[in-house]
Short mmCIF file of C-alpha atoms and ligand atoms in Angstrom, two decimals:
data_model
loop_
_atom_site.label_atom_id
_atom_site.label_comp_id
_atom_site.label_asym_id
_atom_site.label_seq_id
_atom_site.Cartn_x
_atom_site.Cartn_y
_atom_site.Cartn_z
CA MET A 49 2.72 0.72 -23.65
CA GLU A 50 3.10 3.71 -21.21
CA PRO A 51 6.72 4.47 -20.47
CA LYS A 52 7.86 3.44 -16.99
CA LYS A 53 7.50 6.46 -14.72
CA PRO A 54 8.23 6.90 -11.02
CA CYS A 55 5.31 7.01 -8.83
CA CYS A 56 6.18 6.43 -5.19
CA ALA A 57 8.30 8.73 -3.10
CA ALA A 58 11.99 7.89 -3.26
CA GLY A 59 13.48 6.11 -0.36
CA ARG A 60 14.18 8.33 2.65
CA ALA A 61 17.79 8.54 1.98
CA ALA A 62 17.09 10.13 -1.28
CA VAL A 63 16.32 13.55 0.27
CA SER A 64 20.06 14.10 1.22
CA LEU A 65 21.35 12.84 -2.04
CA THR A 66 22.38 14.79 -5.13
CA PRO A 67 19.84 14.94 -8.05
CA GLN A 68 21.81 12.20 -9.84
CA GLU A 69 21.93 10.09 -6.94
CA ALA A 70 18.38 10.75 -6.08
CA SER A 71 17.36 9.68 -9.79
CA GLU A 72 19.30 6.60 -9.26
CA HIS A 73 17.10 5.79 -6.22
CA ALA A 74 14.07 7.09 -7.62
CA LEU A 75 11.57 4.42 -7.61
CA HIS A 76 9.82 3.20 -8.75
CA PRO A 77 12.69 4.21 -7.73
CA SER A 78 13.35 3.97 -4.34
CA SER A 79 11.60 5.75 -2.14
CA GLY A 80 -19.25 -15.07 -1.78
CA HIS A 81 -17.23 -17.68 -2.23
CA PRO A 82 -18.16 -20.52 0.15
CA GLU A 83 -14.79 -20.79 1.67
CA VAL A 84 -14.91 -17.35 2.84
CA SER A 85 -16.20 -16.24 6.20
CA GLU A 86 -15.80 -13.16 8.15
CA SER A 87 -14.61 -13.34 11.78
CA PRO A 88 -14.36 -10.24 13.76
CA VAL A 89 -11.52 -11.03 16.26
CA SER A 90 -10.20 -8.77 18.91
CA THR A 91 -6.58 -9.10 19.67
CA GLU A 92 -5.75 -8.64 23.25
CA THR A 93 -2.09 -7.79 24.20
CA ALA A 94 -1.04 -6.44 27.46
CA GLY A 95 -4.74 -5.49 28.24
CA THR A 96 -5.18 -3.61 24.85
CA LYS A 97 -7.86 -4.83 22.61
CA ILE A 98 -7.43 -4.04 19.04
CA HIS A 99 -10.47 -5.08 16.93
CA LEU A 100 -9.64 -6.64 13.56
CA ASN A 101 -12.26 -7.99 10.95
CA TRP A 102 -10.93 -11.09 9.14
CA ALA A 103 -11.62 -12.77 6.08
CA GLU A 104 -10.65 -16.47 6.39
CA LEU A 105 -9.35 -17.67 3.11
CA ALA A 106 -9.15 -21.25 2.20
CA GLY A 107 -6.04 -20.71 -0.16
CA GLY A 108 -5.65 -22.63 -3.43
CA THR A 109 -4.07 -22.19 -6.87
CA PHE A 110 -4.58 -19.20 -8.84
CA ARG A 111 -3.04 -17.39 -11.69
CA MET A 112 -0.53 -14.70 -10.31
CA GLY A 113 0.85 -11.73 -12.19
CA SER A 114 -0.06 -10.32 -15.47
CA ASP A 115 1.37 -10.17 -19.06
CA ASP A 116 -1.05 -7.01 -19.58
CA PRO A 117 0.43 -4.70 -22.22
CA ASP A 118 -0.57 -1.80 -20.01
CA GLY A 119 1.71 -3.25 -17.21
CA PHE A 120 5.31 -2.44 -16.40
CA PRO A 121 7.55 -5.46 -17.31
CA ALA A 122 10.56 -3.93 -15.52
CA ASP A 123 8.35 -4.23 -12.16
CA GLY A 124 8.27 -7.96 -12.72
CA GLU A 125 4.54 -8.12 -13.00
CA GLY A 126 4.98 -11.28 -14.99
CA PRO A 127 5.22 -13.65 -16.49
CA SER A 128 2.01 -14.67 -15.07
CA ARG A 129 2.01 -18.20 -13.67
CA GLU A 130 0.15 -20.66 -11.55
CA VAL A 131 0.70 -20.28 -7.81
CA SER A 132 -0.59 -21.96 -4.76
CA VAL A 133 -1.06 -20.29 -1.40
CA ARG A 134 -1.99 -22.14 1.94
CA PRO A 135 -5.01 -21.34 3.91
CA PHE A 136 -4.69 -17.91 5.61
CA ARG A 137 -6.64 -14.90 7.07
CA ILE A 138 -6.36 -11.36 6.11
CA SER A 139 -7.92 -8.09 7.52
CA SER A 140 -10.85 -6.94 5.60
CA TYR A 141 -9.68 -3.28 5.92
CA ALA A 142 -6.20 -1.65 5.87
CA VAL A 143 -5.15 -0.84 9.48
CA THR A 144 -6.93 2.41 10.57
CA ASN A 145 -5.62 5.38 12.38
CA ALA A 146 -7.72 4.26 15.38
CA GLN A 147 -6.11 0.97 15.55
CA PHE A 148 -2.69 2.29 15.15
CA ARG A 149 -3.37 4.84 17.92
CA GLN A 150 -4.45 2.00 20.10
CA PHE A 151 -1.16 0.46 19.42
CA VAL A 152 0.90 3.50 19.97
CA GLU A 153 -0.97 4.22 23.33
CA ALA A 154 -0.28 0.58 24.59
CA THR A 155 3.35 0.39 23.73
CA GLY A 156 4.65 4.00 23.42
CA TYR A 157 5.96 3.01 20.06
CA VAL A 158 7.80 5.77 18.25
CA THR A 159 7.30 5.45 14.26
CA GLU A 160 10.41 6.01 12.06
CA ALA A 161 8.92 9.22 10.72
CA GLU A 162 8.78 10.54 14.19
CA ARG A 163 12.35 9.53 14.82
CA PHE A 164 13.60 10.88 11.59
CA GLY A 165 11.48 14.16 12.11
CA TRP A 166 9.78 14.19 8.85
CA SER A 167 7.75 12.23 6.24
CA TYR A 168 6.73 12.58 2.59
CA VAL A 169 3.48 14.47 1.86
CA PHE A 170 1.91 14.90 -1.66
CA HIS A 171 2.24 18.67 -2.58
CA LEU A 172 -1.36 19.45 -3.03
CA LEU A 173 -2.05 18.43 0.70
CA VAL A 174 0.58 20.64 2.23
CA SER A 175 -0.61 24.04 3.69
CA GLU A 176 1.26 27.14 2.60
CA SER A 177 2.67 27.70 6.02
CA THR A 178 3.98 24.11 6.12
CA LYS A 179 5.61 24.50 2.82
CA ALA A 180 7.95 27.10 4.15
CA ALA A 181 9.64 24.28 6.15
CA VAL A 182 9.90 21.78 3.27
CA LYS A 183 13.21 20.16 2.43
CA GLN A 184 14.21 19.62 -1.07
CA ALA A 185 12.07 17.02 -2.86
CA PRO A 186 13.54 14.13 -4.64
CA HIS A 187 14.70 14.87 -8.11
CA GLU A 188 12.39 12.23 -9.94
CA THR A 189 9.41 12.88 -7.72
CA PRO A 190 9.21 16.66 -6.99
CA TRP A 191 5.42 16.47 -5.97
CA TRP A 192 6.65 14.77 -2.80
CA TYR A 193 7.61 17.25 -0.02
CA ALA A 194 9.60 16.04 2.81
CA VAL A 195 7.64 17.87 5.54
CA GLN A 196 9.24 18.35 9.02
CA GLY A 197 6.72 17.03 11.66
CA ALA A 198 4.66 14.99 9.30
CA ASP A 199 3.75 11.53 10.84
CA TRP A 200 1.00 9.09 11.38
CA ALA A 201 -0.86 11.53 13.85
CA HIS A 202 -0.07 14.55 11.71
CA PRO A 203 -0.49 13.43 8.21
CA GLU A 204 0.19 16.81 6.62
CA GLY A 205 2.42 18.24 9.21
CA PRO A 206 2.13 19.86 12.59
CA ASP A 207 -0.89 21.69 11.73
CA SER A 208 -2.90 18.57 10.90
CA ASP A 209 -4.38 15.89 12.86
CA ILE A 210 -6.29 12.57 12.41
CA GLU A 211 -9.36 13.26 14.70
CA ALA A 212 -11.64 13.41 11.64
CA ARG A 213 -9.91 10.56 9.88
CA LEU A 214 -9.92 7.65 12.53
CA ASN A 215 -11.31 5.20 10.10
CA HIS A 216 -8.81 6.08 7.33
CA PRO A 217 -5.93 4.09 6.75
CA VAL A 218 -2.92 4.85 8.85
CA ILE A 219 -0.19 6.36 6.66
CA HIS A 220 3.39 7.62 7.24
CA VAL A 221 4.25 4.10 8.57
CA SER A 222 7.33 2.58 7.36
CA TRP A 223 7.70 -1.32 6.74
CA ASN A 224 9.40 -1.56 9.96
CA ASP A 225 6.57 0.45 11.74
CA ALA A 226 3.93 -1.97 10.26
CA VAL A 227 5.88 -5.12 11.41
CA ALA A 228 5.93 -3.57 14.93
CA PHE A 229 2.23 -3.29 14.77
CA CYS A 230 2.06 -6.84 13.64
CA ASP A 231 4.23 -8.21 16.32
CA PHE A 232 2.14 -6.54 18.99
CA THR A 233 -1.14 -7.87 17.56
CA GLY A 234 0.21 -11.47 16.78
CA THR A 235 -0.43 -10.93 13.09
CA ARG A 236 2.11 -10.51 10.17
CA LEU A 237 2.21 -8.89 6.79
CA PRO A 238 0.87 -10.86 3.83
CA THR A 239 3.08 -12.20 1.30
CA GLU A 240 2.76 -10.79 -2.08
CA ALA A 241 1.17 -14.05 -3.19
CA GLU A 242 -1.22 -13.92 -0.37
CA TRP A 243 -2.04 -10.32 -1.04
CA GLU A 244 -2.78 -10.97 -4.75
CA PHE A 245 -4.81 -13.97 -4.09
CA ALA A 246 -6.97 -12.21 -1.58
CA ALA A 247 -7.17 -9.03 -3.94
CA ARG A 248 -8.53 -11.06 -6.76
CA GLY A 249 -11.55 -12.26 -4.71
CA GLY A 250 -11.92 -15.34 -6.44
CA LEU A 251 -12.09 -13.85 -9.86
CA ALA A 252 -9.41 -15.42 -12.14
CA GLY A 253 -7.30 -13.25 -14.49
CA ARG A 254 -9.21 -9.99 -14.00
CA ARG A 255 -7.46 -6.36 -14.00
CA TYR A 256 -9.11 -5.08 -10.78
CA PRO A 257 -10.82 -6.80 -7.87
CA TRP A 258 -14.38 -6.35 -9.30
CA GLY A 259 -13.52 -7.12 -13.06
CA ASP A 260 -11.79 -5.62 -16.15
CA GLU A 261 -13.55 -2.53 -16.29
CA LEU A 262 -12.37 0.49 -14.28
CA LYS A 263 -15.87 2.07 -13.74
CA PRO A 264 -18.64 -0.52 -14.44
CA GLY A 265 -21.71 1.38 -15.28
CA GLY A 266 -19.92 4.61 -14.67
CA GLU A 267 -19.45 3.87 -10.94
CA HIS A 268 -16.20 4.67 -9.09
CA ARG A 269 -14.97 1.56 -7.41
CA CYS A 270 -11.66 2.74 -5.99
CA ASN A 271 -9.80 5.83 -4.85
CA ILE A 272 -7.33 6.84 -7.31
CA TRP A 273 -6.56 10.16 -9.21
CA GLN A 274 -8.85 11.92 -11.70
CA GLY A 275 -7.57 14.77 -13.74
CA ARG A 276 -4.08 15.83 -14.75
CA PHE A 277 -1.39 14.61 -12.45
CA PRO A 278 0.24 15.92 -10.51
CA VAL A 279 -1.53 19.44 -10.60
CA LYS A 280 -5.31 18.85 -10.80
CA ASN A 281 -7.23 16.19 -8.99
CA SER A 282 -10.97 16.51 -9.74
CA ALA A 283 -11.78 13.98 -7.10
CA GLN A 284 -14.69 12.40 -9.00
CA ASP A 285 -14.41 9.47 -6.86
CA GLY A 286 -14.96 11.44 -3.72
CA TYR A 287 -11.50 11.69 -2.32
CA ILE A 288 -8.44 13.77 -3.02
CA GLY A 289 -6.43 12.06 -0.10
CA THR A 290 -7.40 8.83 1.78
CA ALA A 291 -10.79 7.56 1.97
CA PRO A 292 -12.31 5.68 4.87
CA VAL A 293 -11.12 2.08 4.78
CA ASP A 294 -14.84 0.87 4.17
CA THR A 295 -15.35 3.02 1.21
CA TYR A 296 -16.83 1.46 -1.92
CA GLU A 297 -17.84 -2.12 -2.53
CA PRO A 298 -15.81 -5.03 -1.14
CA ASN A 299 -14.48 -7.68 -3.41
CA GLY A 300 -15.69 -11.21 -3.52
CA TYR A 301 -13.81 -12.20 -0.50
CA GLY A 302 -15.24 -9.20 1.57
CA LEU A 303 -12.08 -7.04 1.21
CA TYR A 304 -12.22 -3.41 0.84
CA ASN A 305 -9.78 -1.14 -1.12
CA MET A 306 -7.52 -3.60 -2.56
CA SER A 307 -7.05 -1.22 -5.30
CA GLY A 308 -6.15 2.41 -4.87
CA ASN A 309 -6.58 4.30 -1.50
CA VAL A 310 -3.07 3.51 -0.02
CA TRP A 311 -0.23 1.20 -1.03
CA GLU A 312 0.02 -1.82 1.23
CA TRP A 313 3.31 -3.10 2.54
CA CYS A 314 3.90 -6.91 1.91
CA ALA A 315 6.24 -9.19 3.71
CA ASP A 316 8.54 -10.02 0.74
CA TYR A 317 11.91 -8.48 0.02
CA TRP A 318 11.55 -6.57 -3.28
CA SER A 319 12.88 -8.13 -6.67
CA PRO A 320 11.72 -7.45 -10.17
CA GLY A 321 12.81 -11.12 -10.57
CA TYR A 322 10.02 -12.16 -8.25
CA HIS A 323 8.08 -14.42 -10.77
CA HIS A 324 11.37 -16.09 -12.10
CA GLU A 325 12.91 -16.59 -8.53
CA THR A 326 10.20 -17.91 -6.20
CA SER A 327 8.67 -21.14 -5.96
CA ALA A 328 4.98 -21.71 -7.25
CA ASP A 329 4.10 -23.21 -3.79
CA ASN A 330 3.44 -20.45 -1.38
CA PRO A 331 6.10 -18.07 -2.81
CA PHE A 332 8.07 -15.64 -0.67
CA TYR A 333 10.93 -13.67 -1.80
CA SER A 334 13.31 -14.23 1.00
CA ARG A 335 16.74 -13.14 -0.44
CA GLN A 336 17.74 -9.92 1.12
CA THR A 337 17.46 -6.80 -0.90
CA ASP A 338 17.41 -3.16 0.24
CA ARG A 339 13.65 -2.79 -0.34
CA ARG A 340 10.22 -4.38 0.49
CA SER A 341 7.28 -4.94 -1.71
CA MET A 342 4.10 -3.02 -1.70
CA ARG A 343 0.90 -3.63 -3.61
CA GLY A 344 -2.32 -2.13 -4.55
CA GLY A 345 -1.74 1.44 -5.59
CA SER A 346 -3.06 4.70 -4.04
CA TYR A 347 -5.10 7.85 -4.31
CA LEU A 348 -2.33 9.18 -6.47
CA CYS A 349 -2.43 6.50 -9.09
CA HIS A 350 -3.83 7.40 -12.58
CA ARG A 351 -3.60 5.58 -15.89
CA SER A 352 -1.69 8.10 -17.60
CA TYR A 353 1.02 8.21 -14.96
CA CYS A 354 1.19 5.34 -12.38
CA ASN A 355 -1.12 2.65 -13.59
CA ARG A 356 -0.32 0.53 -10.67
CA TYR A 357 -3.72 0.03 -9.11
CA ARG A 358 -4.10 -3.08 -11.20
CA LEU A 359 -4.07 -6.33 -9.36
CA ALA A 360 -0.70 -7.64 -10.64
CA ALA A 361 1.04 -4.31 -10.25
CA ARG A 362 4.00 -3.90 -7.96
CA SER A 363 5.99 -1.44 -6.25
CA SER A 364 8.45 -1.13 -3.41
CA ASN A 365 10.43 1.26 -1.14
CA THR A 366 13.14 1.07 1.45
CA PRO A 367 12.00 -0.40 4.72
CA ASP A 368 12.52 2.80 6.72
CA THR A 369 10.52 4.99 4.22
CA SER A 370 7.24 6.41 5.13
CA THR A 371 4.84 8.43 2.86
CA GLY A 372 1.19 9.89 2.94
CA ASN A 373 0.02 7.35 0.66
CA ALA A 374 1.30 3.87 1.98
CA GLY A 375 -0.17 1.95 4.82
CA PHE A 376 -0.77 -1.83 5.29
CA ARG A 377 -3.21 -4.59 6.20
CA VAL A 378 -2.51 -7.66 8.44
CA ALA A 379 -2.62 -11.29 7.75
CA ALA A 380 -2.20 -14.43 9.95
CA ASP A 381 -2.31 -18.14 9.52
CA ARG A 382 -5.73 -19.65 9.92
CA LEU A 383 -6.53 -20.98 13.26
CA ASN A 384 -8.42 -24.01 11.86
CA PRO A 385 -7.39 -24.41 8.18
CA1 LIG B 122 -9.48 10.02 -5.47
#
């Protein structure tokens, strides 16, 4: 089994910690189915319409988690077990830059990255001029630069913008920011169980949303890393950074990019004991911890380093941390279950 290695950025607090402290925080350290129908719905709040595409899922019982030897037992990926989720809806795509901009324009919301004044950007995406203003990166994850002025509208810092990426997933949003978007749109974050049920797309016990083979027929099905992490990304899947939210084939429930592209915040508090400590009926980890769960992996994942684009893989970060590889999608209870 691959040794457990850090992959996500450390929690926001790690930047001001000593290397030893940062190491302690370093996360993975801190920082077709007949029941499916698609229903485009516009959420109107205070005169602002945000168009969301939904997959209506009937819920049911499925095998959640994995005992895969390639997995990370310390992350609490297993033991796998039968879990039931109630009927719910989940957005077909991650929330986009365009949607998040609508939310900000309607509310004046200021993200935590903007309030703190910086966010984590992967080193290969940072311009030379921006690197001059970089804070010390967390000890365990030196490829993350704490870039002054990086935020959802300036993903690589002040000299960048989102104009050519309006249909890419919004990034540099903390868990708290994601919940603010949900509150405005009358939605909520999916629970981990809902997320995994949705991501499996009706296929039982598979490694990826489309099956067990990473590249069936040699075809790339998700946006992850190719090459030698963290220095050389050959981008054979077409993308070094984020990809548009509708890239690649959707899964059996019509959901796009459940593996790779960006990590997606979930509603649960984080615990490696998740599968031992939550019920099998609509599980939700409600006992307060200092982190929130994320699922799905990102464009930085590679088998050799952070093999967490598998369906059962888990990650977390502190709820105020934002990075250039984490976003979210929204869920809601079904109107007519
Ligand atoms: Ca890629």
